[in-house]
Short mmCIF file of C-alpha atoms in Angstrom, two decimals:
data_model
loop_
_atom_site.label_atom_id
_atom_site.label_comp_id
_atom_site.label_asym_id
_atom_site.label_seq_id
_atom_site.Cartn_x
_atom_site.Cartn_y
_atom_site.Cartn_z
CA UNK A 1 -14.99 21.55 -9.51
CA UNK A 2 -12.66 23.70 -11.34
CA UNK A 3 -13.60 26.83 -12.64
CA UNK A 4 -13.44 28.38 -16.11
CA UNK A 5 -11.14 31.10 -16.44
CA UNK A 6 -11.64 33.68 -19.11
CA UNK A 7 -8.54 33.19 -21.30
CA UNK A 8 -8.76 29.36 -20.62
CA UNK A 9 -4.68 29.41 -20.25
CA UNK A 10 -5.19 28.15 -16.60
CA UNK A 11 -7.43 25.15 -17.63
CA UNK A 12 -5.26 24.42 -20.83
CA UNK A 13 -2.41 24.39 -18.43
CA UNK A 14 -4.05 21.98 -16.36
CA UNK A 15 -5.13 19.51 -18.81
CA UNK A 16 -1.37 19.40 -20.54
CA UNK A 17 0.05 18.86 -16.96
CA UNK A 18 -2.24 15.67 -16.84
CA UNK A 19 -0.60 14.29 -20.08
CA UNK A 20 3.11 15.18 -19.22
CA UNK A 21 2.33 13.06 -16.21
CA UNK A 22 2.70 10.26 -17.91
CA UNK A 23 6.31 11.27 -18.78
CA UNK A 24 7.20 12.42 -15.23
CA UNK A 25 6.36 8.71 -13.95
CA UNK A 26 8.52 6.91 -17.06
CA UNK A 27 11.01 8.91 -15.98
CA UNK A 28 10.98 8.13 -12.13
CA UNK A 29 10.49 4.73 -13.60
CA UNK A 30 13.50 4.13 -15.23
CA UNK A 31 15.65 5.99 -12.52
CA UNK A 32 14.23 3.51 -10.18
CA UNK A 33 15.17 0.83 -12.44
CA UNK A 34 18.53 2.06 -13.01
CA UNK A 35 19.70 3.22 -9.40
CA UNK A 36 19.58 6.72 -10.37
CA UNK A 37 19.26 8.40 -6.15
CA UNK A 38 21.75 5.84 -5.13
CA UNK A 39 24.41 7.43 -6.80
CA UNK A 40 23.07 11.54 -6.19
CA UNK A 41 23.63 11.83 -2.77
CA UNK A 42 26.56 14.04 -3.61
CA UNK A 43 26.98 16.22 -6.79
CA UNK A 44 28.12 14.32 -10.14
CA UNK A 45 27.97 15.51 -13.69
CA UNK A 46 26.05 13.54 -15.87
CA UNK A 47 28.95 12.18 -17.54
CA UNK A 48 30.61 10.84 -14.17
CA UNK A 49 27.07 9.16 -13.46
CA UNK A 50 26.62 7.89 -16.87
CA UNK A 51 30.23 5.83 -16.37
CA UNK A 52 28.99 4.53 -13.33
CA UNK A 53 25.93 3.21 -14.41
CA UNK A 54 27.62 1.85 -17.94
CA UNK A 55 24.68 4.19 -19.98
CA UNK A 56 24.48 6.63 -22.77
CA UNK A 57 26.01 9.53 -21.77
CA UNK A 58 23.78 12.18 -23.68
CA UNK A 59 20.85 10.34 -22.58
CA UNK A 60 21.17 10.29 -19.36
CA UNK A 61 21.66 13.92 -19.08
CA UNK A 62 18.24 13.88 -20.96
CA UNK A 63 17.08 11.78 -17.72
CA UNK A 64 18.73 13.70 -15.42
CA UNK A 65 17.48 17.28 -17.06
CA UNK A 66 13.69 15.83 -16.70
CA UNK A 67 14.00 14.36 -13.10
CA UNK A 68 15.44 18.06 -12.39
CA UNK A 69 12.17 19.53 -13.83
CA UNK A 70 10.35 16.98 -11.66
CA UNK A 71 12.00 18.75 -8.45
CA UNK A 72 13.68 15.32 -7.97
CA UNK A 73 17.00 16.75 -8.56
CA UNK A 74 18.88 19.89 -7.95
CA UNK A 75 21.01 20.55 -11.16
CA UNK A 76 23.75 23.34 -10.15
CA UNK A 77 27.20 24.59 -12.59
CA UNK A 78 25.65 21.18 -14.41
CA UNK A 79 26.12 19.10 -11.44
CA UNK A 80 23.43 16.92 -10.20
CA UNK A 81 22.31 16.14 -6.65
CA UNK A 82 19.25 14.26 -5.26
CA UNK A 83 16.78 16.54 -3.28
CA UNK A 84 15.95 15.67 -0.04
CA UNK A 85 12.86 13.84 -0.89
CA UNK A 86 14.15 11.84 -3.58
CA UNK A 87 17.28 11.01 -1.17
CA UNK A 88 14.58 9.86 1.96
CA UNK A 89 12.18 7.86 -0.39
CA UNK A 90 14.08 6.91 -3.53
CA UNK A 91 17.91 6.29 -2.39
CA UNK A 92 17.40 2.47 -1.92
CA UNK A 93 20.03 2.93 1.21
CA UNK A 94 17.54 4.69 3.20
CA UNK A 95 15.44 3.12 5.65
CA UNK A 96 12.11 5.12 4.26
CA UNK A 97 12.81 3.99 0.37
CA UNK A 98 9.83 3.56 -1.63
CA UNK A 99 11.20 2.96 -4.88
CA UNK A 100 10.69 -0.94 -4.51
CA UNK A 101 6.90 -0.70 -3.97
CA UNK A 102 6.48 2.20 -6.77
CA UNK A 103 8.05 -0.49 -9.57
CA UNK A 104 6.09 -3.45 -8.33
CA UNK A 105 2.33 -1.32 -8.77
CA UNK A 106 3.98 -0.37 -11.91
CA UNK A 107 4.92 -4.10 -12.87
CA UNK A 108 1.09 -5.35 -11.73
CA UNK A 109 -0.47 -2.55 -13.85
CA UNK A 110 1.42 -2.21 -16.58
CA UNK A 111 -0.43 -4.45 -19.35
CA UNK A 112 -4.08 -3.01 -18.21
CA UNK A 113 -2.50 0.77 -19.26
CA UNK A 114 -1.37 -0.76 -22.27
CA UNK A 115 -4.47 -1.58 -23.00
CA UNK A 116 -6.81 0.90 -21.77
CA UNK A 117 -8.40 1.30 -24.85
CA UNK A 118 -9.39 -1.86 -25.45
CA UNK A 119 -10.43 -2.81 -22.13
CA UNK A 120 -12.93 0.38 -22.07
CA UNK A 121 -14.09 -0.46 -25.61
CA UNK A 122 -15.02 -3.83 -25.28
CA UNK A 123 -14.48 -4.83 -21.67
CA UNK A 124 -12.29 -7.06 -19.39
CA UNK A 125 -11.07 -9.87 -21.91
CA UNK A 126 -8.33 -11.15 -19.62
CA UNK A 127 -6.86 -11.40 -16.45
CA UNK A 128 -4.53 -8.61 -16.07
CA UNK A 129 -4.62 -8.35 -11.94
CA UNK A 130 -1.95 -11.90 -11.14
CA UNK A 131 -4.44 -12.50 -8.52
CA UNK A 132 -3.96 -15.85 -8.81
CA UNK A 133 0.05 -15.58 -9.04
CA UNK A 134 1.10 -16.68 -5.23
CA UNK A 135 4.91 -15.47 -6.63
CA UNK A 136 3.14 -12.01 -7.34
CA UNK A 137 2.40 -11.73 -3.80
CA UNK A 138 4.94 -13.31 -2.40
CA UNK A 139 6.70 -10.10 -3.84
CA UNK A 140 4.46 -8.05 -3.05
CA UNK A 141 4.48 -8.94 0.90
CA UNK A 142 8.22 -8.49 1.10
CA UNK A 143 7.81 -5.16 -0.72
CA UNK A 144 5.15 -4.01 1.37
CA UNK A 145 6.92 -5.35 4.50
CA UNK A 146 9.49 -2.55 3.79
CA UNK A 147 7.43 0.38 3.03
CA UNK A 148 5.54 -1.00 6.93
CA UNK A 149 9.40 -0.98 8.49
CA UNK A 150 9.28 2.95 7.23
CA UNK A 151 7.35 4.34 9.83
CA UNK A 152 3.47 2.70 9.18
CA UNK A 153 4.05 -0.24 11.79
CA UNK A 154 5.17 1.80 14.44
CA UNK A 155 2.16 3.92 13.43
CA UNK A 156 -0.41 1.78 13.46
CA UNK A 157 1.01 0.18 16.49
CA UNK A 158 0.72 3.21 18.39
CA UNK A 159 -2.82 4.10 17.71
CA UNK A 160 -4.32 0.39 17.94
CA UNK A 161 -1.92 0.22 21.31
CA UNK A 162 -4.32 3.20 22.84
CA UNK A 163 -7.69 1.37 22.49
CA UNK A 164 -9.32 0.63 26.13
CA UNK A 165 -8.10 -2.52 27.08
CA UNK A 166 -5.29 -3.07 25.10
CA UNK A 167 -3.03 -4.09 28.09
CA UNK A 168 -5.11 -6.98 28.87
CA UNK A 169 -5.25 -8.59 25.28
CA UNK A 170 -3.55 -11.72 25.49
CA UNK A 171 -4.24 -12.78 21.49
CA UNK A 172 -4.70 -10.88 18.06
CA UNK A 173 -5.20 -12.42 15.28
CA UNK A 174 -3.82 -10.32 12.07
CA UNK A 175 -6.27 -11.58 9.14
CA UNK A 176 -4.44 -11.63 5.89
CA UNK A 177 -1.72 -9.99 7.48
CA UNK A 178 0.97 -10.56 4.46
CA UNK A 179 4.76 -9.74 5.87
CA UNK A 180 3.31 -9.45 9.40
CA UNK A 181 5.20 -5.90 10.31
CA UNK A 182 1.93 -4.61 11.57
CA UNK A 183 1.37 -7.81 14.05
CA UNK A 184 5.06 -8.04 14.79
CA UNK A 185 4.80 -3.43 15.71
CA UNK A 186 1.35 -4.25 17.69
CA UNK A 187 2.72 -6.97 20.15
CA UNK A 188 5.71 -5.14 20.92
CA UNK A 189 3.79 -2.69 22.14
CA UNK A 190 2.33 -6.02 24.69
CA UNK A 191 4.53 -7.33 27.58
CA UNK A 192 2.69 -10.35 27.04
CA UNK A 193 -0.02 -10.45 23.82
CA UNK A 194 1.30 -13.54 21.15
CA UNK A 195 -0.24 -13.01 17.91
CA UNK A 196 -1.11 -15.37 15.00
CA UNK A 197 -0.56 -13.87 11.22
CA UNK A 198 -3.26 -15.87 8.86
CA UNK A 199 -2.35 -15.75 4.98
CA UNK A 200 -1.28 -17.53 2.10
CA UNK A 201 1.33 -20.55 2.42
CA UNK A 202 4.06 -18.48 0.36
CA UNK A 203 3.36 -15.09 1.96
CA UNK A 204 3.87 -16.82 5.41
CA UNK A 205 7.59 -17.62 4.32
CA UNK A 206 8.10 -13.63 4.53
CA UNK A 207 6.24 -13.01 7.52
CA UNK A 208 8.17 -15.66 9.14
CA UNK A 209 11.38 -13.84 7.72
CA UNK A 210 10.16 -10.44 9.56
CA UNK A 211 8.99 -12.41 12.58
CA UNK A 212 12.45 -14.24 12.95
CA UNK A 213 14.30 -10.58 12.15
CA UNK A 214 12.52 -8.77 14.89
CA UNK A 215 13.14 -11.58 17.47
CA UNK A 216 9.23 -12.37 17.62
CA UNK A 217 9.36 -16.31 17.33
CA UNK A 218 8.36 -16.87 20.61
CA UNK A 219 5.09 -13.99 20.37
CA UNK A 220 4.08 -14.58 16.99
CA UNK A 221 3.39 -17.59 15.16
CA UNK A 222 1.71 -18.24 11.69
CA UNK A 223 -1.42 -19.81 10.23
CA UNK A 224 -2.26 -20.69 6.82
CA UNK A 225 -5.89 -20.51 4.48
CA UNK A 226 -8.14 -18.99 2.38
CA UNK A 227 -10.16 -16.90 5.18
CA UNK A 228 -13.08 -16.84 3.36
CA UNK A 229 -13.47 -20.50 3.12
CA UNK A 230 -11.33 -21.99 6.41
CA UNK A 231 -11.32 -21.35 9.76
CA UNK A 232 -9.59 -18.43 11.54
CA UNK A 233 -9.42 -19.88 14.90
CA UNK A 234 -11.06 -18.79 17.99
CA UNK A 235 -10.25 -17.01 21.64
CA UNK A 236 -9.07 -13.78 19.93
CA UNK A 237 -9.16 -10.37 22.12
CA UNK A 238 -8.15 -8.67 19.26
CA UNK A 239 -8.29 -9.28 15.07
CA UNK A 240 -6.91 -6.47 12.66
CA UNK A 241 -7.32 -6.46 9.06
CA UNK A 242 -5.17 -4.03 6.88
CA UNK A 243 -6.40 -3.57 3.18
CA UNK A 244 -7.31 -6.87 2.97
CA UNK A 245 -11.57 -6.88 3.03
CA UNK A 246 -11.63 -5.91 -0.32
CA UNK A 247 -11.19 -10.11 -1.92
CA UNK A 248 -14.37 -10.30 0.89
CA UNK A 249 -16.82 -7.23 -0.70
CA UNK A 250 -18.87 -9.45 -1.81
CA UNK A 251 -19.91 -11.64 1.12
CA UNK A 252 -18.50 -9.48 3.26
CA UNK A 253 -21.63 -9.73 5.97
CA UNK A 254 -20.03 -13.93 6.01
CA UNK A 255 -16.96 -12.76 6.97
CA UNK A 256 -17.60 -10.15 9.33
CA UNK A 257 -19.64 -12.80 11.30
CA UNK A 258 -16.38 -15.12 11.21
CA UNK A 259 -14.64 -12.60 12.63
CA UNK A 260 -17.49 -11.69 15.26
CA UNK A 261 -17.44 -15.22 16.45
CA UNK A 262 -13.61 -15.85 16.62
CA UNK A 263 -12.93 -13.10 19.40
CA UNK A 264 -14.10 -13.25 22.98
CA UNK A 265 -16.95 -11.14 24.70
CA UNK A 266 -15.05 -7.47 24.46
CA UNK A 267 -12.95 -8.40 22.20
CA UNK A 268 -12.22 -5.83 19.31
CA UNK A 269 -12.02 -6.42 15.87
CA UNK A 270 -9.73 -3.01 14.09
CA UNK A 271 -10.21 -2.51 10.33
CA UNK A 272 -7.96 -0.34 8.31
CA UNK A 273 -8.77 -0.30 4.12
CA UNK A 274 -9.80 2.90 2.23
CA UNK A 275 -12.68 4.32 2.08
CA UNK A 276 -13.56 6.65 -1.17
CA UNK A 277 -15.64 9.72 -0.52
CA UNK A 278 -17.41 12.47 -3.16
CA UNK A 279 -19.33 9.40 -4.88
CA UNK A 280 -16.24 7.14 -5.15
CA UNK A 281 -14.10 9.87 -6.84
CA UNK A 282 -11.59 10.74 -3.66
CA UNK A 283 -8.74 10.46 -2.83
CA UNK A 284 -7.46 10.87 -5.87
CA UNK A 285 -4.49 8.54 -6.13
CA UNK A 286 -6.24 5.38 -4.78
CA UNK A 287 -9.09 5.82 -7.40
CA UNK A 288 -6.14 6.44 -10.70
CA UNK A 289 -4.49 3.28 -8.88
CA UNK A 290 -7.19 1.37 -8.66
CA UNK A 291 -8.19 2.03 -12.14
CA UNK A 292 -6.12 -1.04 -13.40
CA UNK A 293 -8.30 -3.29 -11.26
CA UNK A 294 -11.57 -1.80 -11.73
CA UNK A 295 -11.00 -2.58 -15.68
CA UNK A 296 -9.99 -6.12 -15.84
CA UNK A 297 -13.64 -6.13 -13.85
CA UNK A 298 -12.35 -6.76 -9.87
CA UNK A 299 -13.85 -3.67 -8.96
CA UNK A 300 -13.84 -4.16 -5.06
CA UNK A 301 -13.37 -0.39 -3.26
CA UNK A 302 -14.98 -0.05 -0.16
CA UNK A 303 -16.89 3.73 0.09
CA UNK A 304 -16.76 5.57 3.09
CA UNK A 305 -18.61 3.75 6.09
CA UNK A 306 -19.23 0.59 4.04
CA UNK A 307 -16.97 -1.07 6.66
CA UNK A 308 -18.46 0.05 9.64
CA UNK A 309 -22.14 -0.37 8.10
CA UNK A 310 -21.01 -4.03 7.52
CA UNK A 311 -19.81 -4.33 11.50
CA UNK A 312 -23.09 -3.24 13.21
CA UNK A 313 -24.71 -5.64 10.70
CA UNK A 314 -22.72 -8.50 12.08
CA UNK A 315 -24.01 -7.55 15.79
CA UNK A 316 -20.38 -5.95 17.22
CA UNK A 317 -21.98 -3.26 20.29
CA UNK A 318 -20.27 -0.28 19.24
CA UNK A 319 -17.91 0.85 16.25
CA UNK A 320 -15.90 4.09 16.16
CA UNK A 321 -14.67 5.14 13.19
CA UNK A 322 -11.14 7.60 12.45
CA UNK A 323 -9.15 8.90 9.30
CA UNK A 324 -5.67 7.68 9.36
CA UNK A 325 -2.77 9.94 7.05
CA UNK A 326 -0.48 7.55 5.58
CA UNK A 327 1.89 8.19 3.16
CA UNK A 328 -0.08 7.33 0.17
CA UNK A 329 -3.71 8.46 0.99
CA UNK A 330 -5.86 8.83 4.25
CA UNK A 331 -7.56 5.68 5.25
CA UNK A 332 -9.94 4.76 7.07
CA UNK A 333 -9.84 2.89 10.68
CA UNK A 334 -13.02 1.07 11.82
CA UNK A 335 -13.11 -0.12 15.58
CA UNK A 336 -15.87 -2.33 16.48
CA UNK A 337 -16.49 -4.26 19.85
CA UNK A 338 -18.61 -7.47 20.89
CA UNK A 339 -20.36 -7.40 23.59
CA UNK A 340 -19.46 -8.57 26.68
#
């Protein structure tokens, strides 16, 4: 809770740094949009940059000015140059770039800020969220596939790699497992698991685009469905699922026995989705994110434990539970067993 100061300056600072937020993110925005970091590895004026780019010259300096008061920029003798943050995670030539995934959450949320208003007035009165769109995430798993080639799959690998056991799983299933980077970084980490990514006909195209990239067509193969209606398969040692439980919230006691019954005595089933603490209100970011979906009324966060809750319910003999940084928010990782 914040506290009141006497003169009130702190809070009124506060509350006006909320609203030029809004301004801070156009701005990334439209750098993203334009190439902006590509070209400020190196010091330019912003007259040399606004040739290259074929723009307004005293508006991009405008640009370039606010990006600099963002800390995105260094501006020096009215040069500008990225700093080192914006040239790791917003230069589209680096291998951590994040740009691509911060336009497409844009692009998906963009009509539900538009009409914020509205929607809290009177309520959802369309479908805003594209769920229905396989295009949308079609996109969306090649987008994501990148920000997992960043750092997350080699991550994740590593920590699911360390569960007891893990060097006698022969099969893992990853449920909903869009590009497949997480499947493709938990194999590898196998001398002999093959792995089976389950999703949507058009998301499977880009998994198999990953799976072919990384050399994996002989480990991985893919499986298509609606996993709340078809079958999964069987035989599994292990089954991971990452931010994908959510389309499941509400039947998610049907699912969780699907999953029970597809692996083998022992075999694990590894959950990674968020889980909001302080009565749904933290972390931050993934409850302002989420705020988009919440509105057009698919409202489907898991809360802290909910997961794991769900898992003993299903009959698994022992779940063990973790917080996992990642680079947007800390997650949560929920390990549950069968019996043997």
């Amino acid at each position: 809770m914040r506290k009141k100061s006497d003169s009130g300056v702190e809070e009124s600072r506060y509350v006006y740094g909320l609203f030029s937020g809004r301004m801070r993110a156009q701005a990334l925005l439209t750098a993203l949009e334009l190439r902006v970091f590509d070209h400020l590895s190196f010091p330019l004026s912003s007259e040399e940059l606004s040739a290259t780019l074929q723009c307004h010259p005293a508006n991009t300096g405008a640009l370039l000015d606010s990006l600099a008061a963002a800390e995105l920029l260094e501006k020096k003798e009215g040069r500008y140059c990225n700093e080192q943050c914006a040239d790791d995670l917003l230069n589209s030539e680096s291998q951590n770039y994040i740009g691509k995934i911060l336009l497409l959450m844009h692009r998906m949320s963009a009509d539900v800020v538009s009409d914020m208003t509205r929607l809290v007035k009177d309520g959802p009165f369309a479908d805003h969220s594209g769920f229905g769109n396989e295009e949308i995430w079609v996109d969306y798993a090649r987008t994501v596939g990148n920000y997992h080639k960043g750092g997350m799959m080699h991550s994740i690998a590593g920590i699911v790699s360390g569960i007891e056991g893990f060097s006698s799983f022969g099969n893992m299933l990853d449920l909903g497992g869009g590009p497949g980077l997480y499947c493709i970084g938990i194999v590898s980490e196998s001398e002999s698991m093959k792995g089976v990514v389950f999703d949507r006909p058009g998301v499977l195209r880009v998994a198999e685009e990953f799976i072919a990239e990384y050399g994996m067509r002989d480990r991985i193969s893919v499986k298509s469905g609606d996993y709340l209606a078809d079958s999964i398969g069987e035989g599994y040692d292990l089954i991971w699922a990452s931010s994908t439980l959510n389309f499941a919230r509400s039947d998610l006691d049907r699912l969780m026995m699907k999953i029970h019954d597809a692996l083998v005595p022992g075999g694990v089933f590894v959950s990674l989705a968020e889980g909001l603490t302080d009565e749904g209100t933290k972390p931050d970011f993934y409850v302002l994110e989420n705020l988009s979906y919440a509105l057009t009324g698919f409202n489907q966060v898991f809360r802290k434990g909910e997961i794991a809750s769900a898992m003993h319910r299903a009959g698994f003999a022992s779940v063990d539970s973790m917080t996992v940084e990642t680079p947007m928010m800390p997650m949560e990782m929920d390990i549950a067993r069968k019996k043997t």
